[in-house]
Short mmCIF file of C-alpha atoms and ligand atoms in Angstrom, two decimals:
data_model
loop_
_atom_site.label_atom_id
_atom_site.label_comp_id
_atom_site.label_asym_id
_atom_site.label_seq_id
_atom_site.Cartn_x
_atom_site.Cartn_y
_atom_site.Cartn_z
CA UNK A 277 107.38 107.19 120.49
CA UNK A 278 110.36 106.62 122.47
CA UNK A 279 112.54 109.68 121.48
CA UNK A 280 111.27 112.82 120.29
CA UNK A 281 114.06 113.79 117.79
CA UNK A 282 112.55 114.48 114.33
CA UNK A 283 112.05 111.30 112.09
CA UNK A 284 113.15 111.63 108.55
CA UNK A 285 110.65 110.28 106.13
CA UNK A 286 111.65 109.96 102.42
CA UNK A 287 108.62 109.75 100.30
CA UNK A 288 108.88 108.17 96.76
CA UNK A 289 105.40 108.47 95.09
CA UNK A 290 106.27 106.70 91.94
CA UNK A 291 103.98 106.20 89.08
CA UNK A 292 100.34 105.47 88.17
CA UNK A 293 98.14 105.85 91.37
CA UNK A 294 101.34 106.11 93.54
CA UNK A 295 101.39 109.90 93.77
CA UNK A 296 97.51 110.09 94.54
CA UNK A 297 97.55 107.56 97.32
CA UNK A 298 100.74 108.87 98.86
CA UNK A 299 99.13 112.45 98.78
CA UNK A 300 96.29 110.94 100.78
CA UNK A 301 98.55 109.31 103.05
CA UNK A 302 100.66 112.40 103.76
CA UNK A 303 97.28 114.10 105.01
CA UNK A 304 97.30 111.38 107.59
CA UNK A 305 101.08 111.80 108.41
CA UNK A 306 100.15 115.51 109.02
CA UNK A 307 97.30 114.59 111.40
CA UNK A 308 99.87 112.76 113.45
CA UNK A 309 102.38 115.48 113.42
CA UNK A 310 99.72 118.03 114.29
CA UNK A 311 97.96 116.04 116.84
CA UNK A 312 100.07 113.34 118.24
CA UNK A 313 103.21 115.24 118.92
CA UNK A 314 105.40 113.30 116.30
CA UNK A 315 108.01 115.08 114.47
CA UNK A 316 108.34 113.95 110.91
CA UNK A 317 110.61 115.75 108.41
CA UNK A 318 109.49 114.88 104.85
CA UNK A 319 111.68 114.78 102.02
CA UNK A 320 110.75 113.53 98.27
CA UNK A 321 112.26 111.69 95.53
CA UNK A 322 111.51 110.21 92.10
CA UNK A 323 111.31 106.46 91.71
CA UNK A 324 110.18 104.01 88.84
CA UNK A 325 108.90 105.40 85.62
CA UNK A 326 108.96 108.99 86.86
CA UNK A 327 112.75 108.53 87.56
CA UNK A 328 113.43 106.95 84.19
CA UNK A 329 111.69 109.97 82.50
CA UNK A 330 113.67 112.38 84.78
CA UNK A 331 117.22 110.77 84.54
CA UNK A 332 117.15 107.52 82.85
CA UNK A 333 117.34 105.15 85.70
CA UNK A 334 114.49 103.79 87.94
CA UNK A 335 116.27 104.92 90.88
CA UNK A 336 119.07 107.39 90.98
CA UNK A 337 122.25 107.29 93.17
CA UNK A 338 120.95 110.43 94.65
CA UNK A 339 117.54 109.15 95.63
CA UNK A 340 119.38 105.88 97.05
CA UNK A 341 121.64 107.92 99.22
CA UNK A 342 118.69 110.00 100.52
CA UNK A 343 116.92 106.73 101.36
CA UNK A 344 120.06 105.59 103.06
CA UNK A 345 120.28 108.74 105.20
CA UNK A 346 116.61 108.73 106.24
CA UNK A 347 114.80 106.62 108.98
CA UNK A 348 112.12 105.23 106.69
CA UNK A 349 110.94 105.43 103.03
CA UNK A 350 107.17 105.68 102.11
CA UNK A 351 106.94 104.15 98.60
CA UNK A 352 103.80 104.44 96.39
CA UNK A 353 103.81 102.22 93.32
CA UNK A 354 105.93 101.84 90.25
CA UNK A 355 105.48 100.96 86.59
CA UNK A 356 103.10 101.40 83.68
CA UNK A 357 102.54 100.67 80.01
CA UNK A 358 104.75 103.61 78.99
CA UNK A 359 107.83 101.67 80.21
CA UNK A 360 106.79 98.26 79.51
CA UNK A 361 108.93 97.73 76.35
CA UNK A 362 112.27 98.71 78.25
CA UNK A 363 114.73 95.90 78.80
CA UNK A 364 114.17 94.11 82.20
CA UNK A 365 117.29 95.64 83.74
CA UNK A 366 116.13 99.34 83.22
CA UNK A 367 112.33 98.71 84.07
CA UNK A 368 110.61 100.94 86.87
CA UNK A 369 110.43 97.65 89.01
CA UNK A 370 114.01 97.75 89.30
CA UNK A 371 113.83 101.02 91.54
CA UNK A 372 112.19 98.81 94.30
CA UNK A 373 114.50 95.93 94.06
CA UNK A 374 117.53 98.25 94.21
CA UNK A 375 116.30 99.76 97.49
CA UNK A 376 115.74 96.19 98.89
CA UNK A 377 118.95 94.85 97.87
CA UNK A 378 121.12 97.94 98.32
CA UNK A 379 119.90 98.72 101.80
CA UNK A 380 120.04 94.94 102.65
CA UNK A 381 116.23 94.91 103.70
CA UNK A 382 115.97 91.19 103.77
CA UNK A 383 112.62 90.80 105.45
CA UNK A 384 109.41 91.81 103.56
CA UNK A 385 106.36 91.73 106.02
CA UNK A 386 103.11 91.16 104.24
CA UNK A 387 100.07 90.77 106.56
CA UNK A 388 96.82 89.42 105.19
CA UNK A 389 94.08 90.64 107.51
CA UNK A 390 90.36 90.53 106.77
CA UNK A 391 88.02 93.28 107.77
CA UNK A 392 84.68 92.10 108.94
CA UNK A 393 82.80 95.05 106.86
CA UNK A 394 84.15 93.45 103.81
CA UNK A 395 83.74 89.81 104.10
CA UNK A 396 81.42 89.97 101.05
CA UNK A 397 84.21 91.26 98.82
CA UNK A 398 86.28 88.07 99.09
CA UNK A 399 85.86 85.20 96.52
CA UNK A 400 85.95 82.66 99.26
CA UNK A 401 83.00 82.04 101.68
CA UNK A 402 82.84 84.39 104.65
CA UNK A 403 83.28 81.63 107.20
CA UNK A 404 86.71 80.77 105.64
CA UNK A 405 88.04 84.20 105.69
CA UNK A 406 86.27 85.59 108.78
CA UNK A 407 88.81 86.97 111.28
CA UNK A 408 91.79 86.17 109.03
CA UNK A 409 95.06 87.36 110.31
CA UNK A 410 98.15 86.02 108.74
CA UNK A 411 101.58 87.38 108.18
CA UNK A 412 103.78 86.29 105.49
CA UNK A 413 107.47 87.16 105.87
CA UNK A 414 109.19 86.97 102.59
CA UNK A 415 112.94 86.87 102.24
CA UNK A 416 113.57 89.82 100.02
CA UNK A 417 117.41 90.24 99.10
CA UNK A 418 118.48 86.92 97.67
CA UNK A 419 117.02 83.88 95.82
CA UNK A 420 116.39 83.61 92.16
CA UNK A 421 115.63 87.50 92.11
CA UNK A 422 119.36 88.25 92.52
CA UNK A 423 121.10 84.82 91.95
CA UNK A 424 124.00 84.69 89.25
CA UNK A 425 124.57 83.54 86.58
CA UNK A 426 121.58 84.89 84.88
CA UNK A 427 120.74 85.89 81.24
CA UNK A 428 119.58 84.85 77.74
CA UNK A 429 122.17 83.50 75.28
CA UNK A 430 121.59 82.78 71.64
CA UNK A 431 123.51 80.01 70.32
CA UNK A 432 125.07 79.54 66.69
CA UNK A 433 121.68 78.03 65.41
CA UNK A 434 119.90 81.16 66.57
CA UNK A 435 117.92 79.55 69.42
CA UNK A 436 117.85 81.35 72.78
CA UNK A 437 118.21 79.79 76.20
CA UNK A 438 117.62 81.64 79.40
CA UNK A 439 119.02 81.06 82.98
CA UNK A 440 118.16 82.31 86.34
CA UNK A 441 119.83 81.10 89.50
CA UNK A 442 118.10 80.28 92.70
CA UNK A 443 120.78 80.61 95.57
CA UNK A 444 120.71 80.92 99.19
CA UNK A 445 123.42 81.11 101.83
CA UNK A 446 122.51 79.69 105.19
CA UNK A 447 122.87 83.06 106.71
CA UNK A 448 120.22 84.50 104.43
CA UNK A 449 117.99 81.92 105.50
CA UNK A 450 118.62 82.12 109.22
CA UNK A 451 118.23 85.96 109.42
CA UNK A 452 114.92 86.05 107.95
CA UNK A 453 113.75 83.16 109.99
CA UNK A 454 114.92 85.10 113.24
CA UNK A 455 112.51 87.92 112.06
CA UNK A 456 109.67 85.71 111.58
CA UNK A 457 110.12 83.94 115.02
CA UNK A 458 110.37 87.34 116.66
CA UNK A 459 107.27 88.50 114.98
CA UNK A 460 105.43 85.13 115.79
CA UNK A 461 106.18 85.74 119.56
CA UNK A 462 103.99 88.79 119.53
CA UNK A 463 101.22 86.76 117.79
CA UNK A 464 100.28 83.20 118.22
CA UNK A 465 103.84 81.71 118.20
CA UNK A 466 103.45 79.60 115.11
CA UNK A 467 105.58 79.70 112.17
CA UNK A 468 105.15 77.69 108.98
CA UNK A 469 108.16 77.47 106.75
CA UNK A 470 107.44 77.08 103.04
CA UNK A 471 110.02 75.62 100.54
CA UNK A 472 110.29 72.93 97.77
CA UNK A 473 112.77 70.69 99.70
CA UNK A 474 111.32 67.66 97.85
CA UNK A 475 112.74 69.10 94.40
CA UNK A 476 115.32 72.04 94.96
CA UNK A 477 118.83 72.02 96.63
CA UNK A 478 117.91 75.52 98.06
CA UNK A 479 114.77 73.98 99.35
CA UNK A 480 116.69 71.24 101.31
CA UNK A 481 119.15 73.77 102.67
CA UNK A 482 116.09 76.04 103.73
CA UNK A 483 114.52 73.24 105.59
CA UNK A 484 117.60 72.21 107.40
CA UNK A 485 118.57 75.74 108.42
CA UNK A 486 114.78 76.44 109.62
CA UNK A 487 114.62 73.18 111.48
CA UNK A 488 117.99 73.85 113.32
CA UNK A 489 116.64 77.27 114.12
CA UNK A 490 113.48 75.87 115.33
CA UNK A 491 115.21 73.42 117.57
CA UNK A 492 116.96 76.31 119.17
CA UNK A 493 113.78 78.30 119.69
CA UNK A 494 111.29 75.77 121.07
CA UNK A 495 108.99 78.50 122.32
CA UNK A 496 107.89 78.77 118.71
CA UNK A 497 105.74 75.88 117.12
CA UNK A 498 107.58 75.31 113.75
CA UNK A 499 106.01 73.40 110.88
CA UNK A 500 106.91 72.91 107.34
CA UNK A 501 105.04 72.98 104.05
CA UNK A 502 105.71 72.44 100.36
CA UNK A 503 104.99 75.60 98.37
CA UNK A 504 102.51 74.01 96.15
CA UNK A 505 100.55 72.72 99.10
CA UNK A 506 100.75 76.02 100.89
CA UNK A 507 99.09 77.64 97.73
CA UNK A 508 96.32 75.06 98.02
CA UNK A 509 96.02 75.35 101.75
CA UNK A 510 95.69 79.25 101.57
CA UNK A 511 92.56 78.93 99.66
CA UNK A 512 91.06 75.85 101.47
CA UNK A 513 91.89 76.79 104.99
CA UNK A 514 93.83 79.98 105.31
CA UNK A 515 93.17 80.51 109.09
CA UNK A 516 95.49 77.42 109.94
CA UNK A 517 98.44 79.85 109.46
CA UNK A 518 99.83 82.29 111.90
CA UNK A 519 103.35 83.37 110.41
CA UNK A 520 104.62 82.05 107.23
CA UNK A 521 108.22 82.34 106.27
CA UNK A 522 109.49 81.64 102.73
CA UNK A 523 111.90 82.67 100.08
CA UNK A 524 111.77 85.58 97.65
CA UNK A 525 109.91 83.96 94.81
CA UNK A 526 107.50 81.89 96.73
CA UNK A 527 106.77 84.83 99.03
CA UNK A 528 106.08 87.03 96.06
CA UNK A 529 103.50 84.56 94.67
CA UNK A 530 101.83 83.45 98.00
CA UNK A 531 101.59 87.04 99.34
CA UNK A 532 99.57 88.02 96.33
CA UNK A 533 97.36 85.08 96.90
CA UNK A 534 97.08 85.67 100.62
CA UNK A 535 96.21 89.33 100.06
CA UNK A 536 93.31 88.29 97.55
CA UNK A 537 91.69 86.26 100.12
CA UNK A 538 90.69 89.53 102.00
CA UNK A 539 88.78 90.75 99.15
CA UNK A 540 90.93 93.68 97.77
CA UNK A 541 94.55 94.12 97.00
CA UNK A 542 93.74 97.98 97.82
CA UNK A 543 93.74 97.21 101.61
CA UNK A 544 96.86 95.76 102.48
CA UNK A 545 100.28 97.35 103.60
CA UNK A 546 103.78 96.06 103.72
CA UNK A 547 107.08 96.75 105.34
CA UNK A 548 110.58 95.75 104.21
CA UNK A 549 112.99 95.83 106.99
CA UNK A 550 116.35 94.44 108.39
CA UNK A 551 115.97 93.61 112.01
CA UNK A 552 118.94 91.53 112.75
CA UNK A 553 120.85 94.38 114.48
CA UNK A 554 119.26 95.58 117.72
CA UNK A 555 117.81 98.99 117.48
CA UNK A 556 117.71 98.95 113.72
CA UNK A 557 114.48 100.60 112.70
CA UNK A 558 114.78 101.58 109.10
CA UNK A 559 112.06 100.20 106.83
CA UNK A 560 110.42 100.71 103.36
CA UNK A 561 106.73 100.83 103.57
CA UNK A 562 104.63 100.22 100.55
CA UNK A 563 101.11 99.16 99.68
CA UNK A 564 101.38 95.55 98.16
CA UNK A 565 99.20 96.58 95.25
CA UNK A 566 100.65 98.08 91.98
CA UNK A 567 100.45 101.36 90.08
CA UNK A 568 97.04 100.52 88.42
CA UNK A 569 97.65 102.65 85.33
CA UNK A 570 93.95 102.06 84.29
CA UNK A 571 92.68 104.23 87.18
CA UNK A 572 95.42 106.54 87.54
CA UNK A 573 94.50 110.35 87.56
CA UNK A 574 90.93 109.67 88.31
CA UNK A 575 91.02 110.24 92.07
CA UNK A 576 89.29 107.05 92.96
CA UNK A 577 92.07 104.74 93.96
CA UNK A 578 91.81 103.20 97.42
CA UNK A 579 94.47 104.95 99.75
CA UNK A 580 93.97 102.47 102.63
CA UNK A 581 96.93 100.14 101.93
CA UNK A 582 99.36 103.07 101.81
CA UNK A 583 97.73 104.44 104.97
CA UNK A 584 98.21 101.21 106.66
CA UNK A 585 101.60 101.02 105.44
CA UNK A 586 102.27 104.26 107.40
CA UNK A 587 100.68 102.67 110.47
CA UNK A 588 103.27 99.79 109.93
CA UNK A 589 105.96 102.58 109.79
CA UNK A 590 104.74 104.12 112.91
CA UNK A 591 104.95 100.98 114.81
CA UNK A 592 108.33 99.72 113.47
CA UNK A 593 110.35 102.58 112.53
CA UNK A 594 108.83 105.35 115.09
CA UNK A 595 108.25 102.90 117.88
CA UNK A 596 104.75 104.61 118.09
CA UNK A 597 102.49 101.37 118.45
CA UNK A 598 99.75 103.30 120.22
CA UNK A 599 99.38 105.70 117.33
CA UNK A 600 99.61 102.85 114.88
CA UNK A 601 96.88 101.09 116.65
CA UNK A 602 94.76 104.39 116.67
CA UNK A 603 95.26 104.57 112.88
CA UNK A 604 94.27 101.05 112.34
CA UNK A 605 91.31 101.45 114.45
CA UNK A 606 90.18 104.52 112.32
CA UNK A 607 90.53 102.55 109.08
CA UNK A 608 88.40 99.82 110.63
CA UNK A 609 85.73 102.39 111.81
CA UNK A 610 85.63 103.93 108.37
CA UNK A 611 85.10 100.68 106.60
CA UNK A 612 82.36 99.46 109.20
CA UNK A 613 80.69 102.82 108.58
CA UNK A 614 80.09 101.79 105.05
CA UNK A 615 82.67 104.16 103.41
CA UNK A 616 83.86 102.51 100.04
CA UNK A 617 86.06 103.42 97.34
CA UNK A 618 84.96 101.75 93.90
CA UNK A 619 87.40 98.71 94.35
CA UNK A 620 85.68 97.50 97.63
CA UNK A 621 82.12 98.47 96.77
CA UNK A 622 79.48 95.94 96.18
CA UNK A 623 77.42 96.58 93.00
CA UNK A 624 75.08 99.46 93.60
CA UNK A 625 76.75 100.68 96.82
CA UNK A 626 77.67 104.42 97.04
CA UNK A 627 81.33 105.16 96.63
CA UNK A 628 83.66 107.90 97.68
CA UNK A 629 86.86 109.29 96.07
CA UNK A 630 90.36 108.76 97.39
CA UNK A 631 90.04 112.06 99.21
CA UNK A 632 86.69 111.01 100.54
CA UNK A 633 88.01 107.80 102.01
CA UNK A 634 90.96 109.74 103.66
CA UNK A 635 88.32 112.40 105.03
CA UNK A 636 86.37 109.55 106.66
CA UNK A 637 89.65 108.05 108.31
CA UNK A 638 90.72 111.61 109.49
CA UNK A 639 87.39 112.16 110.96
CA UNK A 640 87.47 108.82 112.85
CA UNK A 641 91.15 109.86 113.96
CA UNK A 642 89.55 113.12 115.47
CA UNK A 643 86.72 111.10 117.24
CA UNK A 644 89.19 108.60 118.78
CA UNK A 645 91.66 110.99 119.94
CA UNK A 646 88.73 113.11 121.73
CA UNK A 647 87.56 109.95 123.27
CA UNK A 648 91.09 109.06 124.43
CA UNK A 649 91.41 112.51 126.00
CA UNK A 650 87.97 112.40 127.71
C1 IPM B 3 106.20 92.77 94.80
C2 IPM B 3 106.31 93.18 93.33
C3 IPM B 3 107.84 93.17 93.04
C4 IPM B 3 108.44 91.94 93.35
C5 IPM B 3 108.01 93.74 91.63
C6 IPM B 3 107.47 94.98 91.42
C7 IPM B 3 109.54 93.66 91.24
O1 IPM B 3 105.56 92.10 92.68
O2 IPM B 3 106.62 93.71 95.69
O3 IPM B 3 105.74 91.88 95.16
O4 IPM B 3 108.41 91.06 92.43
O5 IPM B 3 108.86 91.83 94.35
MG1 MG B 4 104.53 90.90 93.97
#
């Protein structure tokens, strides 16, 4: 870590399994403050359904202001059947969308990495997913998620019609491209831009802007793909990709698909950042899975996606890449040591609780740090 002043981390556990997996992750955060000399000041807030129950909205102005004043946010998961009947604009999901939009966090990073210990958990053949390491960079503040006009109108004859608007300004395309290219430089220097330039105006602009950006940055090998073809290529030959950059809606869909290639949604982290300005390190870190109300309260949820989200926080917001790598290695070792929560266990395999998985990761962290000191 480059500077040793305290980092302010706002924790928003949310709903369902959110609080459980966040609690486990905070044990890991504590390990780093106790053993790695990091100073992290933790504050808490409500988000999603928990916030709706408390004050009627999925993310209050007070929590939003706290997020804005912090260095990073660790987010659990939101939503559940209790709030399913609410109108869309006041549903738990709006909490995370408000954070992304309100803090202008336009780049949502979603890695899909396969763990060799879990190759059998993928629905695809092992050779297709072995050593898979792709990164989806999803635009996250614009597109059809936020475009106006939108709404449902009922005409005089009682029939309803709905409108959403897919809109992109070229600057919104360019800035997310910048993030994708920057990240590709630290990987295999290849970016595949995904759009529907054959059908959509926004797609045509997306392709024009990414092409111009690619011409200005010839160190990166840029290719283009239609979104439908990309969906197919992701299951046919996912290892052809390094970094994928795409819009908000395609990114939502393709990132779930990419995550499933690795066998379990319970493993994969994400970061939502705004890295245009030099030195800007703020990010929202969250597992890519949802609140899984069906297993909430049982203590069996897999905490790995949230723990790995904290590893992304270490790397991006705290500049602590050595510590991030240590944590990622501890997770890999726990998995290769056969430790399994139910979501990643093969039939008949012995399973551990959420806390059991965290215990295993903490014990690997202890071993690895002893080794490092020796
Ligand atoms: C995601 C989720 C969100 C999205 C929902 C919860 C609003 O699916 O982070 O991918 O659609 O962006
Ligand atoms: Mg999604």
